[in-house]
Short mmCIF file of N, CA and C in Angstrom, two decimals:
data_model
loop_
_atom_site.label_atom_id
_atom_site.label_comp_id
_atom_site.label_asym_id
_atom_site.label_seq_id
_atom_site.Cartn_x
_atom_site.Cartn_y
_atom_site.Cartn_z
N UNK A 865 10.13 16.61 -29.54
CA UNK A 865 9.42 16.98 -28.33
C UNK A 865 8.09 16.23 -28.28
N UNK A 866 7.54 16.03 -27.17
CA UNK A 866 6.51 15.13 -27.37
C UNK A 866 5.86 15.42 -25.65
N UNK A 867 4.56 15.12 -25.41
CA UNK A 867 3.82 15.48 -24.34
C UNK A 867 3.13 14.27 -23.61
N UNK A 868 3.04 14.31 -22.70
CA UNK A 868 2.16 13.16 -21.94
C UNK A 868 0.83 13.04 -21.50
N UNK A 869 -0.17 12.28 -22.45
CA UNK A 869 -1.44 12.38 -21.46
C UNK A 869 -1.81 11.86 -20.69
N UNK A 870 -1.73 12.42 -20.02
CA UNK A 870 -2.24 11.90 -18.36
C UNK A 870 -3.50 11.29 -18.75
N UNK A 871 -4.14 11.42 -19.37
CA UNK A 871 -5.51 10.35 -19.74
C UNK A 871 -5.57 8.92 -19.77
N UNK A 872 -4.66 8.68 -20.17
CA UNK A 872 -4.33 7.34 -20.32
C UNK A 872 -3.37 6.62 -19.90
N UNK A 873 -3.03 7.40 -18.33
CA UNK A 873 -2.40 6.47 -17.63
C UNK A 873 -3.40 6.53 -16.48
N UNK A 874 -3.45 5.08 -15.39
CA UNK A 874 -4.10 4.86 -14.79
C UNK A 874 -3.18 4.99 -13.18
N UNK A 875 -3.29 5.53 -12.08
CA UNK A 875 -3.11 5.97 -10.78
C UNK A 875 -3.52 5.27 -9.51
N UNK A 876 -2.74 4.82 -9.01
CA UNK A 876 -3.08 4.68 -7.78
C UNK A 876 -2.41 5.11 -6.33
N UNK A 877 -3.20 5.76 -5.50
CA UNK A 877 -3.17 6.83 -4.31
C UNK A 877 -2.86 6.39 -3.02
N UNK A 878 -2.25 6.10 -2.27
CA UNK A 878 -2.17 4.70 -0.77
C UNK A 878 -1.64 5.93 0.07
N UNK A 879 -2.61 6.53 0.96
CA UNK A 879 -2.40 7.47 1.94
C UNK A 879 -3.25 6.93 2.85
N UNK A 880 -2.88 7.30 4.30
CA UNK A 880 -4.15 6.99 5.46
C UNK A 880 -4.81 8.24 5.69
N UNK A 881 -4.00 9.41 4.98
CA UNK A 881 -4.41 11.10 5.41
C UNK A 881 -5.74 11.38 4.51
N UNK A 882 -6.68 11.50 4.56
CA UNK A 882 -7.42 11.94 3.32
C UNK A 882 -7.45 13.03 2.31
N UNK A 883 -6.84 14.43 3.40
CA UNK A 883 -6.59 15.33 3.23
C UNK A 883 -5.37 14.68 1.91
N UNK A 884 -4.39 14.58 1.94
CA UNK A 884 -3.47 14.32 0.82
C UNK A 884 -3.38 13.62 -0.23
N UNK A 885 -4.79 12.69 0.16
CA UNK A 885 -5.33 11.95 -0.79
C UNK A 885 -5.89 12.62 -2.29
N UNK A 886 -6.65 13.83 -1.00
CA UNK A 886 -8.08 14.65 -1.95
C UNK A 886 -6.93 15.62 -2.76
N UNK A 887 -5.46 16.21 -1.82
CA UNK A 887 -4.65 16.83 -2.67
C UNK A 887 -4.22 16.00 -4.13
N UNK A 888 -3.55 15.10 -3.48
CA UNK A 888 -3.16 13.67 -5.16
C UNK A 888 -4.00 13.91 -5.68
N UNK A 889 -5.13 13.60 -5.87
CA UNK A 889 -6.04 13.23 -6.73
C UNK A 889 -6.43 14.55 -7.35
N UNK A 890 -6.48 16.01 -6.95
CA UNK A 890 -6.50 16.92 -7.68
C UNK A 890 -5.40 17.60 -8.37
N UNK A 891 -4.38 17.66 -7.92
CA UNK A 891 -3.29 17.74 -8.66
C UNK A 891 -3.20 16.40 -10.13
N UNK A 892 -3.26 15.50 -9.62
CA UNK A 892 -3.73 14.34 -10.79
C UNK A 892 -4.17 14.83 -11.82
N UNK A 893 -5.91 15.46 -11.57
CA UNK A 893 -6.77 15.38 -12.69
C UNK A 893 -6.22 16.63 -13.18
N UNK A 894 -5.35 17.80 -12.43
CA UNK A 894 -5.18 19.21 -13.14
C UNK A 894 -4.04 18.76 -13.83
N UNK A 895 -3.28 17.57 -13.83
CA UNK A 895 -2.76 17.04 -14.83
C UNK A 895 -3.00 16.41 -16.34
N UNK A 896 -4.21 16.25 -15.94
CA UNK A 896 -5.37 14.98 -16.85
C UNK A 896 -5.44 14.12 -16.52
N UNK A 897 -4.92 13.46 -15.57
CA UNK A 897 -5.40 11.98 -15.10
C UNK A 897 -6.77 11.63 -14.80
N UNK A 898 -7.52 10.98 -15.51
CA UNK A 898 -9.08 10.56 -15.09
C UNK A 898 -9.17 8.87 -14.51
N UNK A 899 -8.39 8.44 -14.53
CA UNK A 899 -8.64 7.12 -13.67
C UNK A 899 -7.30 7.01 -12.24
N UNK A 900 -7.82 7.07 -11.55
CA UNK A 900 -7.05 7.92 -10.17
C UNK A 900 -7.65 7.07 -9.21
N UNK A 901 -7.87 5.77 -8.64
CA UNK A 901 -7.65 5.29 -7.59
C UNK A 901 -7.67 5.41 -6.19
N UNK A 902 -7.94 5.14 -5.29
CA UNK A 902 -7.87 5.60 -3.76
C UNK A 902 -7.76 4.29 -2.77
N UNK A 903 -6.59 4.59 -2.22
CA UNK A 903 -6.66 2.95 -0.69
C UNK A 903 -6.22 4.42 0.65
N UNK A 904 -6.85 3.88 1.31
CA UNK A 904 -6.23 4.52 3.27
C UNK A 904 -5.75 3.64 3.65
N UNK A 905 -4.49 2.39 3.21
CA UNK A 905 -3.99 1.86 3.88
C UNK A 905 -3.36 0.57 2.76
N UNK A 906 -2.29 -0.40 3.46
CA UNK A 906 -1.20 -1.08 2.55
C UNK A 906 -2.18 -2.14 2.28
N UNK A 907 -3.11 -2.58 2.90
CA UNK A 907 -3.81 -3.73 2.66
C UNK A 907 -4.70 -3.08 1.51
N UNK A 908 -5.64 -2.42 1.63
CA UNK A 908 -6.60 -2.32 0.36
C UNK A 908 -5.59 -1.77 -0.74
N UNK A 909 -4.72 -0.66 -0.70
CA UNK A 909 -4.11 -0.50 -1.81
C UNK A 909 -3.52 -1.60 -2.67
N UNK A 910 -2.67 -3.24 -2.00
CA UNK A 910 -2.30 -3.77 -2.76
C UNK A 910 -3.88 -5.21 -3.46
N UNK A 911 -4.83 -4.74 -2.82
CA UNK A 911 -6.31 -5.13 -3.32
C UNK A 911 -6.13 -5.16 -4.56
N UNK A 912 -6.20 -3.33 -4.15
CA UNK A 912 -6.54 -2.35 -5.73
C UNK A 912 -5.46 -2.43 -6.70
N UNK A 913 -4.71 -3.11 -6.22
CA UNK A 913 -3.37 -2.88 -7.45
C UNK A 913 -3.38 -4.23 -8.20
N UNK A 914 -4.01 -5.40 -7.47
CA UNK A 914 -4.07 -6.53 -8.13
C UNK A 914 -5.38 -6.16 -9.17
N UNK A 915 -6.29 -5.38 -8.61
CA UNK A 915 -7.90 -5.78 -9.42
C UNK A 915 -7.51 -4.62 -10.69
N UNK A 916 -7.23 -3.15 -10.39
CA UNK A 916 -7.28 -2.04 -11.14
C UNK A 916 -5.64 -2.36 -12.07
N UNK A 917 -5.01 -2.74 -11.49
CA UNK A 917 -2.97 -2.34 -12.52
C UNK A 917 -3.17 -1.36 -12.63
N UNK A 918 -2.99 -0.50 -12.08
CA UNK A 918 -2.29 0.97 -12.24
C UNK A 918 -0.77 1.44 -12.74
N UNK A 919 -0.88 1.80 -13.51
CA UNK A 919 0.53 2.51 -14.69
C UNK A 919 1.23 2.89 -13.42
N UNK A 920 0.97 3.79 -12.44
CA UNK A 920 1.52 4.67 -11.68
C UNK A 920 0.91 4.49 -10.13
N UNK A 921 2.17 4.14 -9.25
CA UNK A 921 1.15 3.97 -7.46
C UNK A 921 2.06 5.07 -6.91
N UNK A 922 1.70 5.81 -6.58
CA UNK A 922 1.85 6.92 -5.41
C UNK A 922 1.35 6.34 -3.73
N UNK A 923 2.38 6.55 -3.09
CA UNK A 923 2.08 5.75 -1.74
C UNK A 923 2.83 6.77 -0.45
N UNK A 924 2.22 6.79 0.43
CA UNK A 924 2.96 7.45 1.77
C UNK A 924 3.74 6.35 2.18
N UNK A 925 4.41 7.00 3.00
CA UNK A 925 5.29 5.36 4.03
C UNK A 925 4.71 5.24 5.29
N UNK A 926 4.50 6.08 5.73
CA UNK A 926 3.57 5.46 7.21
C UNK A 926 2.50 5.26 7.08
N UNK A 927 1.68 4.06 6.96
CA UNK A 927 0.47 3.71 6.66
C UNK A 927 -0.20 2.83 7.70
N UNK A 928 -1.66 2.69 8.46
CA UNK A 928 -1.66 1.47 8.61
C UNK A 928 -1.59 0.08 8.36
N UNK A 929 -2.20 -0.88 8.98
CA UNK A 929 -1.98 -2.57 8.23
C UNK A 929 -0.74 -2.93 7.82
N UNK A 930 -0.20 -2.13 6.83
CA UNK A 930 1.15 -2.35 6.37
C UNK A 930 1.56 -1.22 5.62
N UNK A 931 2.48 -0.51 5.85
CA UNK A 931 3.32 0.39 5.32
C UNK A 931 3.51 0.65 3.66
N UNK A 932 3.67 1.63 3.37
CA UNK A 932 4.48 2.04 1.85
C UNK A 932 5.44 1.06 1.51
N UNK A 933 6.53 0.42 2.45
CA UNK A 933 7.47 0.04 2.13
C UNK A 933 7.26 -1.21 1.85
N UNK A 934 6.20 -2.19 2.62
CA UNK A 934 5.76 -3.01 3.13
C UNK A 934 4.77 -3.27 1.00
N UNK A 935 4.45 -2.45 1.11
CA UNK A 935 3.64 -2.49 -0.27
C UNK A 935 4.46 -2.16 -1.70
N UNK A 936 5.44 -2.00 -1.10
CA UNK A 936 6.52 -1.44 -2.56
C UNK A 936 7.14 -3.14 -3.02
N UNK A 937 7.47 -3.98 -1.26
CA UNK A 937 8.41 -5.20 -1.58
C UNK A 937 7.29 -5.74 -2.11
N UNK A 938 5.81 -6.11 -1.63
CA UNK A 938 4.96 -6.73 -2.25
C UNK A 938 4.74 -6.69 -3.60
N UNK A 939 4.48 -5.23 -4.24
CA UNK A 939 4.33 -5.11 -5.60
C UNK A 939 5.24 -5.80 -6.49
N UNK A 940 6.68 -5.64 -5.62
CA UNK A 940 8.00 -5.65 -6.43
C UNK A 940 8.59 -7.61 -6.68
N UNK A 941 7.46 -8.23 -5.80
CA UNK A 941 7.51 -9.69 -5.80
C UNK A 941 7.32 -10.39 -7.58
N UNK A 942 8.70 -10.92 -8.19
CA UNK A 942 8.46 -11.26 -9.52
C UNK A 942 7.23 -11.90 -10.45
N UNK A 943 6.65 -12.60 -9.01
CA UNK A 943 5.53 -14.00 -9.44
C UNK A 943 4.29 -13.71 -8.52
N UNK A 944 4.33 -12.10 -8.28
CA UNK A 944 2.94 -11.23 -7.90
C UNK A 944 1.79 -11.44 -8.92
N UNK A 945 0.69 -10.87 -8.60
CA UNK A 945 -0.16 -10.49 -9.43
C UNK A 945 -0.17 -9.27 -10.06
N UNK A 946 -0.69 -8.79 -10.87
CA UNK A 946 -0.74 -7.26 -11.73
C UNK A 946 0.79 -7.32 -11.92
N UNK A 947 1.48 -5.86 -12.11
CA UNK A 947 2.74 -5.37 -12.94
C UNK A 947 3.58 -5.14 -12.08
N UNK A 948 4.54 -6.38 -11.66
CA UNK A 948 5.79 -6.00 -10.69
C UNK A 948 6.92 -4.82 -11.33
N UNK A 949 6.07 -4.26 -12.18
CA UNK A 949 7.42 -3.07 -13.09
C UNK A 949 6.63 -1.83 -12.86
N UNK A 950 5.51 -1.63 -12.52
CA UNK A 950 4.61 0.07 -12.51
C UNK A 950 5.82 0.37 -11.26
N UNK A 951 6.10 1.97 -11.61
CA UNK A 951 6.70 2.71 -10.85
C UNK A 951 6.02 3.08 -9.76
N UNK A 952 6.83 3.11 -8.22
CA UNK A 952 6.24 3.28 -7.38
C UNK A 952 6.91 5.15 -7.02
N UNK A 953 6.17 5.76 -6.40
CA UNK A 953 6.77 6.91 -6.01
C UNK A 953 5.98 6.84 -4.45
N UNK A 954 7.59 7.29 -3.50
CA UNK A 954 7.00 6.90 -1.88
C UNK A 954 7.20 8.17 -1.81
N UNK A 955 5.93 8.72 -0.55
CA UNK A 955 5.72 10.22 -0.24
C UNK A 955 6.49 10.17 1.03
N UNK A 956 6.93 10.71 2.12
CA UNK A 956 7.31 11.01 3.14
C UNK A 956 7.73 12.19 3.80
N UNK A 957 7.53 12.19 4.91
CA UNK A 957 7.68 13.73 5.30
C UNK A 957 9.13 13.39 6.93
N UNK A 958 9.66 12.08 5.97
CA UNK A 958 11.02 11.92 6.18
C UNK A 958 11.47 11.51 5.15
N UNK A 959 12.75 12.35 5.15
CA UNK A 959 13.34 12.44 3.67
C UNK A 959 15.03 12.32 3.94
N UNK A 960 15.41 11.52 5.47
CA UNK A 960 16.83 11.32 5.62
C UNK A 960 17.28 10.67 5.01
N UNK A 961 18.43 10.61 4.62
CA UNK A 961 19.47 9.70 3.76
C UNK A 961 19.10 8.08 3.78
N UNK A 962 19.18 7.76 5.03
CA UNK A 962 19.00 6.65 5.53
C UNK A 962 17.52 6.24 5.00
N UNK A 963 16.61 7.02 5.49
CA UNK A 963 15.05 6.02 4.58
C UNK A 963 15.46 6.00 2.87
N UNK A 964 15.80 7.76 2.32
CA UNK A 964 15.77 7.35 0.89
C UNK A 964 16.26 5.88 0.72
N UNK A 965 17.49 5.89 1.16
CA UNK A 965 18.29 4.04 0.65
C UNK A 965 17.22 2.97 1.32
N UNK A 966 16.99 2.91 1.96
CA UNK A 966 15.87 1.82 2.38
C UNK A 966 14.80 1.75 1.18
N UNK A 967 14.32 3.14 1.30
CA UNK A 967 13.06 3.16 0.10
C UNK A 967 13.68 2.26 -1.34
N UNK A 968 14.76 3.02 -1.83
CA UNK A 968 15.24 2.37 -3.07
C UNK A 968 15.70 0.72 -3.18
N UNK A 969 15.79 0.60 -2.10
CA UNK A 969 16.52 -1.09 -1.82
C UNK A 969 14.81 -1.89 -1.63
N UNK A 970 14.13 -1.12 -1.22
CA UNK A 970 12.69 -2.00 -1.42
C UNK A 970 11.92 -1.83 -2.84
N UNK A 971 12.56 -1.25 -3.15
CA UNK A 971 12.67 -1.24 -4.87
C UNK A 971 11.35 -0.11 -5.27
N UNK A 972 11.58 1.02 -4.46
CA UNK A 972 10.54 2.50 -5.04
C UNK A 972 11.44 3.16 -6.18
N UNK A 973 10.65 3.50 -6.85
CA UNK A 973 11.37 4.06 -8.37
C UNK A 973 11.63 5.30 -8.09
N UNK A 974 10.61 6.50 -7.37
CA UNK A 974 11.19 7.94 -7.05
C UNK A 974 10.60 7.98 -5.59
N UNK A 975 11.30 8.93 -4.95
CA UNK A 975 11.43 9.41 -3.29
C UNK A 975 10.42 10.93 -3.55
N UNK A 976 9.33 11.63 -3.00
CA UNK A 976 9.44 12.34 -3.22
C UNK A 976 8.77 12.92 -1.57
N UNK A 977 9.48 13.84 -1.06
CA UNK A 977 9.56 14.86 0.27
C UNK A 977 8.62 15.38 0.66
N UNK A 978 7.79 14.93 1.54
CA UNK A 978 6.00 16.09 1.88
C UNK A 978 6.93 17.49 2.87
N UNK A 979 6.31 19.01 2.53
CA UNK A 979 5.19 18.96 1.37
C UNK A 979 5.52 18.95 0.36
N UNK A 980 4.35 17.82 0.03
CA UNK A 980 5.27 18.33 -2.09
C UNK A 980 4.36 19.42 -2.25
N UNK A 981 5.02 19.41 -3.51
CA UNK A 981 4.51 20.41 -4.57
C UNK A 981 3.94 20.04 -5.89
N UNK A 982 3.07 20.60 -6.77
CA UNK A 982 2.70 19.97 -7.64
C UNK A 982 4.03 19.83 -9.07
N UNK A 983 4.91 20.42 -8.71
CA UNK A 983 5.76 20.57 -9.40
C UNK A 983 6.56 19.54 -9.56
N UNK A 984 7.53 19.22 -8.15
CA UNK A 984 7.82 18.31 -8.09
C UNK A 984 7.26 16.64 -7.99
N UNK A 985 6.07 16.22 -7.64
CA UNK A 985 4.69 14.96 -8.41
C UNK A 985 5.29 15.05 -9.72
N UNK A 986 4.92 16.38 -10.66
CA UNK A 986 4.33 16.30 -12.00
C UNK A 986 6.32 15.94 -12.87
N UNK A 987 7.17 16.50 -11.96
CA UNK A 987 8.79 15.65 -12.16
C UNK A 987 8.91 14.33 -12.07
N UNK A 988 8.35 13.88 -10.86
CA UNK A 988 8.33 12.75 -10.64
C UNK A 988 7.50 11.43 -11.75
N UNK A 989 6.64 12.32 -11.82
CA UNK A 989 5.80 10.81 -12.90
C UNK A 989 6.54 11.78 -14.21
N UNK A 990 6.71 12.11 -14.56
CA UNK A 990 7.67 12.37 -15.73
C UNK A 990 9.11 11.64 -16.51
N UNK A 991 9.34 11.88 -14.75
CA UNK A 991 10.58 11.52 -14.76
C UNK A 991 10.51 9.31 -15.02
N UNK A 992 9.40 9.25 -14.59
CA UNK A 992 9.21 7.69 -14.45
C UNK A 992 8.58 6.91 -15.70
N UNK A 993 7.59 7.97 -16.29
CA UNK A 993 6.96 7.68 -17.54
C UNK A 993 8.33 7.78 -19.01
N UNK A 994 8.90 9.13 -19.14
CA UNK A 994 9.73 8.85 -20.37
C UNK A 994 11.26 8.81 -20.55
N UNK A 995 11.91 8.48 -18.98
CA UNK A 995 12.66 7.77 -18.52
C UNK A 995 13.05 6.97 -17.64
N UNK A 996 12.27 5.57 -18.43
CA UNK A 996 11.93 4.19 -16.97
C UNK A 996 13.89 3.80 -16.90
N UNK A 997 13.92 3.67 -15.56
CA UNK A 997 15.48 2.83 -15.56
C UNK A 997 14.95 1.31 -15.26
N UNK A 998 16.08 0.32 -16.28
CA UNK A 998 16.08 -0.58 -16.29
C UNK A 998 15.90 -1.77 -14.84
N UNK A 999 15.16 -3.15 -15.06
CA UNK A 999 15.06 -3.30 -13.84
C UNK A 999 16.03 -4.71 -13.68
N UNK A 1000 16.55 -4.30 -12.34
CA UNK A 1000 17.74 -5.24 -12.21
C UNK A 1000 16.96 -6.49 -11.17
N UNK A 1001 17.21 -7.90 -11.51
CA UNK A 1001 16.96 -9.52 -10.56
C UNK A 1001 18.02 -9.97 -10.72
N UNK A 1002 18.51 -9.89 -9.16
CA UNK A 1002 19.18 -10.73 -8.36
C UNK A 1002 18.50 -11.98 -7.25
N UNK A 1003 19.76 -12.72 -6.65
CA UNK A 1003 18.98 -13.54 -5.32
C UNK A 1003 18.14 -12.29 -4.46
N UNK A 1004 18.68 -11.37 -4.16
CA UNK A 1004 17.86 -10.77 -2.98
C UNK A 1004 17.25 -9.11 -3.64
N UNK A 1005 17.32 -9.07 -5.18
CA UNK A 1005 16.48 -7.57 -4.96
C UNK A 1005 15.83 -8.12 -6.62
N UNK A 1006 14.75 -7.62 -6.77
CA UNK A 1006 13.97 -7.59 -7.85
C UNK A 1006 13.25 -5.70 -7.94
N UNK A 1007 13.57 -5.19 -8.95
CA UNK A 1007 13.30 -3.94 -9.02
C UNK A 1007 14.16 -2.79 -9.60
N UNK A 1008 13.44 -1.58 -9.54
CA UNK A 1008 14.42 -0.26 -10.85
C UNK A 1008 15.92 -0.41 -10.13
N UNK A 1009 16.51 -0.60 -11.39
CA UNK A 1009 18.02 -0.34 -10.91
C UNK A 1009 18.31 0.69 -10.27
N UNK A 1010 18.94 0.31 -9.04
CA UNK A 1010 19.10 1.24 -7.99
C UNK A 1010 19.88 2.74 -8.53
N UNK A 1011 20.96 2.21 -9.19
CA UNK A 1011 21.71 3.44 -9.48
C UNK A 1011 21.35 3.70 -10.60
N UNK A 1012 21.60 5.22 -10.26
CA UNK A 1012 21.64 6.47 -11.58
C UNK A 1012 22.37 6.70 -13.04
N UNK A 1013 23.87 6.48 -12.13
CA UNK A 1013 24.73 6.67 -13.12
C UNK A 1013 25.17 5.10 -13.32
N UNK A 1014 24.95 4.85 -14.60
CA UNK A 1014 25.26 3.62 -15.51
C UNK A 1014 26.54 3.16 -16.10
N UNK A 1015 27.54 3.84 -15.49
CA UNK A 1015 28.59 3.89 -16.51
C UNK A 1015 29.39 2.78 -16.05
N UNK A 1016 30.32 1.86 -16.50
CA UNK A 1016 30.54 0.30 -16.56
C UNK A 1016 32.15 0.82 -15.72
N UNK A 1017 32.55 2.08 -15.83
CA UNK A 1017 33.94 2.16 -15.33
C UNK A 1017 33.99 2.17 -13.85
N UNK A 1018 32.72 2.42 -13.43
CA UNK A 1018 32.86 2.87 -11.45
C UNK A 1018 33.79 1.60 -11.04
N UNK A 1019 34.68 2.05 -9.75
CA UNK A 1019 35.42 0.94 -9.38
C UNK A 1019 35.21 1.05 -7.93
N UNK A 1020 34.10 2.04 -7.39
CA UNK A 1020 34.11 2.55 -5.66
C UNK A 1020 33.64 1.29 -4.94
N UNK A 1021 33.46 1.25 -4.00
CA UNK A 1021 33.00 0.46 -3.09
C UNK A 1021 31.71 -0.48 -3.09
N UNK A 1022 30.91 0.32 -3.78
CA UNK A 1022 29.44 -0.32 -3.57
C UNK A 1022 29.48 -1.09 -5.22
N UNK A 1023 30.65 -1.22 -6.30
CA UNK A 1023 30.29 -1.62 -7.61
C UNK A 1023 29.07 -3.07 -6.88
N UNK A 1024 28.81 -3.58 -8.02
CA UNK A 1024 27.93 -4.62 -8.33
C UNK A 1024 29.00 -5.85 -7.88
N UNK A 1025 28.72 -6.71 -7.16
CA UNK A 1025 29.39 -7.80 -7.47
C UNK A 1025 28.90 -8.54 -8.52
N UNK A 1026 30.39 -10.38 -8.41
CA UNK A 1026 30.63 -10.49 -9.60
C UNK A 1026 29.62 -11.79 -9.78
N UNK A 1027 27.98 -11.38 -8.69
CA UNK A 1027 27.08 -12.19 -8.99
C UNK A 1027 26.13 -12.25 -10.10
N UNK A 1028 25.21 -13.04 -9.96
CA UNK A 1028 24.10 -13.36 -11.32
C UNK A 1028 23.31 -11.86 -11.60
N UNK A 1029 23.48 -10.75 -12.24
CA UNK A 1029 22.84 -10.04 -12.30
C UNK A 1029 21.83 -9.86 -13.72
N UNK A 1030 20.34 -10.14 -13.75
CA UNK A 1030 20.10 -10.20 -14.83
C UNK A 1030 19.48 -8.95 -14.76
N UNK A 1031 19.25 -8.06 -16.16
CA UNK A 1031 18.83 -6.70 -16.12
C UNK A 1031 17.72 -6.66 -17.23
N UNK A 1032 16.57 -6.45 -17.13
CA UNK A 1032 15.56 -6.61 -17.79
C UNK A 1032 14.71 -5.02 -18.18
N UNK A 1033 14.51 -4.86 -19.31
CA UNK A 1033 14.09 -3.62 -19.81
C UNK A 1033 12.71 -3.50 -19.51
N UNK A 1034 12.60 -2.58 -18.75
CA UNK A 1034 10.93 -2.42 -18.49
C UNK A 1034 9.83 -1.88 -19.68
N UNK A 1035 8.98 -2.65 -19.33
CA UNK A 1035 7.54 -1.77 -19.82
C UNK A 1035 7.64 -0.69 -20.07
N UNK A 1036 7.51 0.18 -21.39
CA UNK A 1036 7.45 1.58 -21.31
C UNK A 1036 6.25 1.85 -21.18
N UNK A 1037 6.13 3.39 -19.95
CA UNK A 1037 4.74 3.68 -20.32
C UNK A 1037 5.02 5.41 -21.22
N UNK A 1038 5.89 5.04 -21.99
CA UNK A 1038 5.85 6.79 -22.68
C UNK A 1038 4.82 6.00 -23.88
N UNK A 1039 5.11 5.18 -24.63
CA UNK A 1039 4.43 4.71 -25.61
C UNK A 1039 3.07 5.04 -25.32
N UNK A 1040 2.58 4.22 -24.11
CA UNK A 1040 1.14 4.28 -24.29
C UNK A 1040 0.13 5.56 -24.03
N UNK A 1041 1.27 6.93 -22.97
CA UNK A 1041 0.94 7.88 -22.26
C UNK A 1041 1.53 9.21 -23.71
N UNK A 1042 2.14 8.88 -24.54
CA UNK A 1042 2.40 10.01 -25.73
C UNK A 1042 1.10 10.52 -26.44
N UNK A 1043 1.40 11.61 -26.61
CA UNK A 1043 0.63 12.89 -27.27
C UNK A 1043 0.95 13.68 -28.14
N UNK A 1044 0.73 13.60 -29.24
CA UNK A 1044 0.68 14.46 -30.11
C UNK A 1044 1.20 16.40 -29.98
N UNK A 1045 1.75 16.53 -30.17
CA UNK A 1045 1.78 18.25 -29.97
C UNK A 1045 0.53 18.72 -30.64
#
C-alpha cells in the first residue's frame, strides 16, 4: 500500500469560470497540492504549460481563444515543448458519448462530468498518477492509449489495424508523487 503526495506534484488549472478555478485549486491544496497553477483560457494555459511543466493539467472544454480540446491536441504534439505525456483531465458539463470519444481521440487521459465532486478529481488524478496507460504513436494520433481493456484477443470492429503502431511507456509520476505510510 502506498500514498500520494500531492506535494510534489505540480498542477495546472485552464478554466474561463473563476468560480471553478478557486473550487480546483482548493480541493487541490485539501489534497496537498502546493504548486497549483491558474490560466482563464487555452492560450495562457498552454504559456503556462511550456514555462511551469505541470505533472497534472486539469482543463474545462469550453474555453475562450482556444478550447480544452484545442489545448489537449497541442500538449499532445510529439516535438512540443514541456511533457507531451502529463495527463490531461477535461472537465465538462457535457458528458455525451459522443464528446467523451472526441475528448479521448484528442488524446485527454480522464473525462471528468461538472459538477464534480471532490471525490471523483481526487479518482481521477489517482487514477492517472499510479496507473498511467501506455502511450500509443501512430500517423494520426499521438497520446494515452485509447483503450482500457488491453487484451490482444479482441476481434470487434474497432481492433487496431495492421498499421505502424508504436507504444511507448510513459513517465511515471507514482515514483516521484509516493509516500511513505
Amino acid at each position: 500500500m502506498y500514498r500520494i503526495d500531492f506535494n510534489k506534484l505540480r498542477f495546472l488549472i485552464c478554466d474561463d469560470n473563476p468560480h471553478m478555478r478557486r473550487i480546483l485549486r482548493t480541493l487541490l491544496h485539501s489534497f496537498g497540492a502546493r504548486e497549483v497553477y491558474e490560466a482563464e483560457d487555452g492560450a495562457t494555459a498552454l504559456e503556462m504549460y511550456t514555462h511551469y511543466v505541470p505533472d497534472i493539467v486539469v482543463t474545462d472544454w469550453s474555453m475562450p481563444i482556444f478550447d480544452g480540446l484545442e489545448l489537449a491536441q497541442m500538449i499532445r504534439q510529439p516535438e512540443s515543448k514541456g511533457n507531451p505525456y502529463a495527463p490531461i483531465i477535461m472537465l465538462t458539463g457535457h458528458s455525451e458519448k459522443r464528446r467523451v470519444t472526441v475528448a479521448r481521440d484528442a488524446g485527454v487521459t480522464e473525462f471528468l462530468a461538472k459538477p464534480i465532486s471532490a471525490k471523483g478529481l481526487y479518482q481521477r488524478i489517482m487514477n492517472v498518477v499510479a496507473n498511467p496507460r501506455p502511450f500509443i504513436k501512430t500517423k494520426t494520433y499521438f497520446g494515452p492509449d485509447r483503450r482500457r481493456n488491453t487484451t490482444n484477443t479482441y476481434i470487434g470492429p474497432e481492433r487496431r489495424g495492421s498499421g505502424e503502431v508504436e507504444v511507448l511507456q510513459q513517465p511515471s509520476l507514482l515514483e516521484k508523487a509516493r509516500s511513505a505510510i
